[in-house]
Amino acid sequence: EVHLVESGGGLVKTGGSLRLSCAAAGFTFDNYAIGWFRQAPGKEREEVSCISKSNNRKSYAESVKGRFTISSDSAKNTVYLQMDSLKPEDTAKYYCVTSTTYSDGTYSCDYPEHWGQGTLVTVSS
């Protein structure tokens, strides 16, 4: 059974930083993608960032490029999302996801198959 456990959410002021962590367990695939989605109240969920375990290719939503950084610690089987220069529009519940979607030479998070419970990020004005 795949388990994804997020942590690191909280309340910060505009311009502040947070680092989210996702501890993964029970995933037996050799190649896959792992990343982050978020969903704010009244809005559709959106992909924030993703990293392919096969080639370490990273992707970011346009709204977070230059501010967020995804990384992975294979030894700890953990993925991180460093969030800097936070804005009120970043307020959302953030979910760790895994996916085996493959196209154009890389794995992506386009069709997540597993989700964590989520961690709430609130950015005050």
Short mmCIF file of C-alpha atoms in Angstrom, two decimals:
data_model
loop_
_atom_site.label_atom_id
_atom_site.label_comp_id
_atom_site.label_asym_id
_atom_site.label_seq_id
_atom_site.Cartn_x
_atom_site.Cartn_y
_atom_site.Cartn_z
CA GLU A 1 0.00 0.00 0.00
CA VAL A 2 1.36 3.40 -1.01
CA HIS A 3 1.49 6.00 1.71
CA LEU A 4 2.31 9.65 1.16
CA VAL A 5 2.56 11.83 4.24
CA GLU A 6 2.94 15.59 3.87
CA SER A 7 4.14 18.02 6.48
CA GLY A 8 5.44 21.56 6.74
CA GLY A 9 2.35 23.63 6.08
CA GLY A 10 1.42 26.58 8.21
CA LEU A 11 0.66 30.27 8.36
CA VAL A 12 3.14 32.77 6.95
CA LYS A 13 3.13 36.38 5.88
CA THR A 14 3.45 37.56 2.31
CA GLY A 15 7.06 37.18 1.22
CA GLY A 16 7.77 34.43 3.70
CA SER A 17 8.96 30.88 3.11
CA LEU A 18 7.92 27.34 3.90
CA ARG A 19 9.35 23.95 3.07
CA LEU A 20 6.93 21.12 2.52
CA SER A 21 8.00 17.51 2.93
CA CYS A 22 6.48 14.32 1.58
CA ALA A 23 7.58 10.99 2.97
CA ALA A 24 6.79 8.15 0.59
CA ALA A 25 6.45 4.50 1.51
CA GLY A 26 5.22 1.34 -0.14
CA PHE A 27 5.89 2.46 -3.73
CA THR A 28 7.42 -0.42 -5.69
CA PHE A 29 7.73 1.04 -9.20
CA ASP A 30 11.25 1.67 -10.47
CA ASN A 31 10.30 4.70 -12.54
CA TYR A 32 7.65 7.23 -11.68
CA ALA A 33 7.03 10.88 -11.00
CA ILE A 34 6.33 12.50 -7.67
CA GLY A 35 5.19 16.02 -7.05
CA TRP A 36 2.71 18.47 -5.65
CA PHE A 37 -0.80 19.60 -6.43
CA ARG A 38 -2.75 22.27 -4.60
CA GLN A 39 -6.37 23.23 -4.23
CA ALA A 40 -7.77 26.45 -2.86
CA PRO A 41 -11.39 26.84 -1.73
CA GLY A 42 -13.67 27.33 -4.72
CA LYS A 43 -10.91 26.58 -7.23
CA GLU A 44 -9.92 23.56 -9.24
CA ARG A 45 -6.90 21.59 -8.21
CA GLU A 46 -3.74 22.41 -10.08
CA GLU A 47 -0.33 20.90 -10.52
CA VAL A 48 2.35 22.90 -8.76
CA SER A 49 5.54 20.98 -9.37
CA CYS A 50 6.71 17.53 -10.38
CA ILE A 51 9.95 15.58 -10.59
CA SER A 52 10.59 12.50 -12.68
CA LYS A 53 12.53 9.84 -10.79
CA SER A 54 13.89 8.41 -14.05
CA ASN A 55 15.80 11.47 -15.25
CA ASN A 56 15.34 14.04 -12.48
CA ARG A 57 13.43 16.31 -14.83
CA LYS A 58 11.50 18.98 -12.97
CA SER A 59 8.48 21.00 -13.90
CA TYR A 60 6.72 23.97 -12.36
CA ALA A 61 3.47 25.78 -12.81
CA GLU A 62 4.00 29.18 -14.42
CA SER A 63 2.62 30.88 -11.34
CA VAL A 64 5.38 29.50 -9.10
CA LYS A 65 8.42 29.49 -11.39
CA GLY A 66 11.34 31.25 -9.79
CA ARG A 67 9.79 31.01 -6.33
CA PHE A 68 9.33 27.29 -5.67
CA THR A 69 11.94 24.55 -5.87
CA ILE A 70 11.29 20.83 -5.85
CA SER A 71 13.93 18.36 -4.70
CA SER A 72 14.23 14.73 -3.71
CA ASP A 73 16.27 12.88 -1.12
CA SER A 74 16.48 9.28 -2.31
CA ALA A 75 18.13 8.06 0.88
CA LYS A 76 15.18 9.27 2.93
CA ASN A 77 12.61 8.54 0.20
CA THR A 78 11.34 12.06 0.64
CA VAL A 79 10.44 14.87 -1.72
CA TYR A 80 10.49 18.53 -0.75
CA LEU A 81 8.95 21.71 -2.00
CA GLN A 82 10.79 24.84 -0.98
CA MET A 83 8.43 27.79 -1.29
CA ASP A 84 9.87 31.29 -1.21
CA SER A 85 8.38 34.72 -1.79
CA LEU A 86 4.96 33.41 -0.89
CA LYS A 87 1.88 35.30 -2.00
CA PRO A 88 -1.71 35.21 -0.72
CA GLU A 89 -2.72 33.42 -3.92
CA ASP A 90 -0.50 30.52 -2.86
CA THR A 91 -2.94 29.80 -0.04
CA ALA A 92 -4.23 26.27 -0.58
CA LYS A 93 -4.10 22.74 0.63
CA TYR A 94 -1.03 21.10 -0.86
CA TYR A 95 -1.03 17.43 -1.78
CA CYS A 96 1.85 15.11 -2.53
CA VAL A 97 1.15 12.82 -5.48
CA THR A 98 2.76 10.01 -7.44
CA SER A 99 2.17 9.07 -11.05
CA THR A 100 3.40 6.62 -13.67
CA THR A 101 2.22 8.74 -16.60
CA TYR A 102 4.86 8.65 -19.34
CA SER A 103 5.16 10.64 -22.54
CA ASP A 104 7.74 12.56 -24.54
CA GLY A 105 10.66 10.90 -22.82
CA THR A 106 9.76 11.57 -19.22
CA TYR A 107 7.37 10.73 -16.43
CA SER A 108 4.90 13.38 -15.38
CA CYS A 109 2.32 14.06 -12.70
CA ASP A 110 -0.47 14.60 -15.22
CA TYR A 111 -2.59 11.72 -13.94
CA PRO A 112 -1.83 11.12 -10.26
CA GLU A 113 -2.56 7.66 -8.94
CA HIS A 114 -1.82 8.24 -5.27
CA TRP A 115 -2.47 11.22 -3.05
CA GLY A 116 -1.37 12.23 0.41
CA GLN A 117 -3.73 13.68 2.97
CA GLY A 118 -2.61 17.23 2.28
CA THR A 119 -1.06 20.02 4.30
CA LEU A 120 -2.54 23.49 4.56
CA VAL A 121 -0.58 26.57 3.56
CA THR A 122 -2.00 29.97 4.44
CA VAL A 123 -0.33 33.19 3.33
CA SER A 124 -1.63 36.33 4.97
CA SER A 125 -1.79 39.71 3.24
#
